[in-house]
């Protein structure tokens, strides 16, 4: 898995979002327009999961976190999942543009510079071996490894996928929870690394938190003290009619 960091990255000459030609000095490999259009987590965020909150939302927590007790301790995200943010993830995940991983890791690193978070180890959400075969690389692991390197923290693969879960994007909230229940487990030898440690779990997208919870449960079962979650993009806060 360490070979991943040895991937040779092509020079950044195209915007990782819209594909227009940019010069190498552009931040995160994004053109000015895309930087402006993306919704960055620079304002209020949910005190639990880290989702972006609107200024007029009067609670500390998002709708979801007010109703669900998450297994993970705290989540952080960089951007809100919308059209532009989705393009970046899609280009990275499904078009196999591994160099985008470097930019995402950079964005995540800068995001966490604003947080006073202490943790010991960085890990990632594993993909099923069948999917890994199809894509050729584990995109979450690559980002996590690059992020860990920048942060000066050790990276370890601590989780395995127990069953082949359905692709999540077609599923509703409850189906998602069912789908990932028991989907992850700690590796048999993970305990020696996780015991009493605080772990930062890296993933690309946060939606309902069911994947994060399933991974956090597995890590805590193997002795982890705290599990934090860092994602590139998170869905918006679903505002219930009576809340507005
Ligand atoms: Zn662009
Ligand atoms: Zn929340």
PDB file of N, CA, C and O and ligand atoms in Angstrom, residues 46-51 61-65 70 206, ligand 2:
ATOM      1  N   UNK A  46     -21.675  22.068  11.935  1.00  0.00           N
ATOM      2  CA  UNK A  46     -22.295  21.270  12.995  1.00  0.00           C
ATOM      3  C   UNK A  46     -21.227  20.864  14.012  1.00  0.00           C
ATOM      4  O   UNK A  46     -20.155  20.387  13.646  1.00  0.00           O
ATOM      5  N   UNK A  47     -21.526  21.059  15.282  1.00  0.00           N
ATOM      6  CA  UNK A  47     -20.557  20.787  16.352  1.00  0.00           C
ATOM      7  C   UNK A  47     -20.231  19.297  16.481  1.00  0.00           C
ATOM      8  O   UNK A  47     -19.263  18.923  17.137  1.00  0.00           O
ATOM      9  N   UNK A  48     -21.040  18.452  15.841  1.00  0.00           N
ATOM     10  CA  UNK A  48     -20.773  17.010  15.914  1.00  0.00           C
ATOM     11  C   UNK A  48     -20.183  16.470  14.605  1.00  0.00           C
ATOM     12  O   UNK A  48     -19.088  15.943  14.589  1.00  0.00           O
ATOM     13  N   UNK A  49     -20.926  16.601  13.518  1.00  0.00           N
ATOM     14  CA  UNK A  49     -20.482  15.964  12.275  1.00  0.00           C
ATOM     15  C   UNK A  49     -19.690  16.891  11.357  1.00  0.00           C
ATOM     16  O   UNK A  49     -19.041  16.431  10.429  1.00  0.00           O
ATOM     17  N   UNK A  50     -19.777  18.196  11.599  1.00  0.00           N
ATOM     18  CA  UNK A  50     -18.987  19.123  10.804  1.00  0.00           C
ATOM     19  C   UNK A  50     -19.643  19.645   9.536  1.00  0.00           C
ATOM     20  O   UNK A  50     -19.039  20.409   8.792  1.00  0.00           O
ATOM     21  N   UNK A  51     -20.887  19.228   9.274  1.00  0.00           N
ATOM     22  CA  UNK A  51     -21.615  19.733   8.106  1.00  0.00           C
ATOM     23  C   UNK A  51     -21.740  21.251   8.158  1.00  0.00           C
ATOM     24  O   UNK A  51     -21.859  21.833   9.240  1.00  0.00           O
ATOM     25  N   UNK A  61     -26.162  21.885  16.477  1.00  0.00           N
ATOM     26  CA  UNK A  61     -26.094  20.648  15.715  1.00  0.00           C
ATOM     27  C   UNK A  61     -26.981  20.705  14.482  1.00  0.00           C
ATOM     28  O   UNK A  61     -27.995  21.416  14.471  1.00  0.00           O
ATOM     29  N   UNK A  62     -26.640  19.919  13.458  1.00  0.00           N
ATOM     30  CA  UNK A  62     -27.476  19.834  12.264  1.00  0.00           C
ATOM     31  C   UNK A  62     -28.703  18.965  12.577  1.00  0.00           C
ATOM     32  O   UNK A  62     -28.760  18.324  13.631  1.00  0.00           O
ATOM     33  N   UNK A  63     -29.663  18.942  11.672  1.00  0.00           N
ATOM     34  CA  UNK A  63     -30.893  18.169  11.880  1.00  0.00           C
ATOM     35  C   UNK A  63     -30.583  16.706  12.198  1.00  0.00           C
ATOM     36  O   UNK A  63     -31.119  16.128  13.137  1.00  0.00           O
ATOM     37  N   UNK A  64     -29.693  16.149  11.430  1.00  0.00           N
ATOM     38  CA  UNK A  64     -29.333  14.744  11.576  1.00  0.00           C
ATOM     39  C   UNK A  64     -28.735  14.467  12.958  1.00  0.00           C
ATOM     40  O   UNK A  64     -29.156  13.546  13.661  1.00  0.00           O
ATOM     41  N   UNK A  65     -27.799  15.264  13.384  1.00  0.00           N
ATOM     42  CA  UNK A  65     -27.124  15.033  14.667  1.00  0.00           C
ATOM     43  C   UNK A  65     -28.024  15.333  15.866  1.00  0.00           C
ATOM     44  O   UNK A  65     -27.755  14.866  16.974  1.00  0.00           O
ATOM     45  N   UNK A  70     -24.264   9.631  17.047  1.00  0.00           N
ATOM     46  CA  UNK A  70     -23.208   9.033  16.243  1.00  0.00           C
ATOM     47  C   UNK A  70     -22.183   8.309  17.102  1.00  0.00           C
ATOM     48  O   UNK A  70     -21.958   8.669  18.256  1.00  0.00           O
ATOM     49  N   UNK A 206     -19.250  12.641   3.142  1.00  0.00           N
ATOM     50  CA  UNK A 206     -20.050  12.354   4.322  1.00  0.00           C
ATOM     51  C   UNK A 206     -21.501  12.650   3.975  1.00  0.00           C
ATOM     52  O   UNK A 206     -21.820  13.757   3.536  1.00  0.00           O
TER      53      UNK A 206
HETATM   54 ZN1  LIG B   2     -24.270  17.135  12.237  1.00  0.00          ZN
END
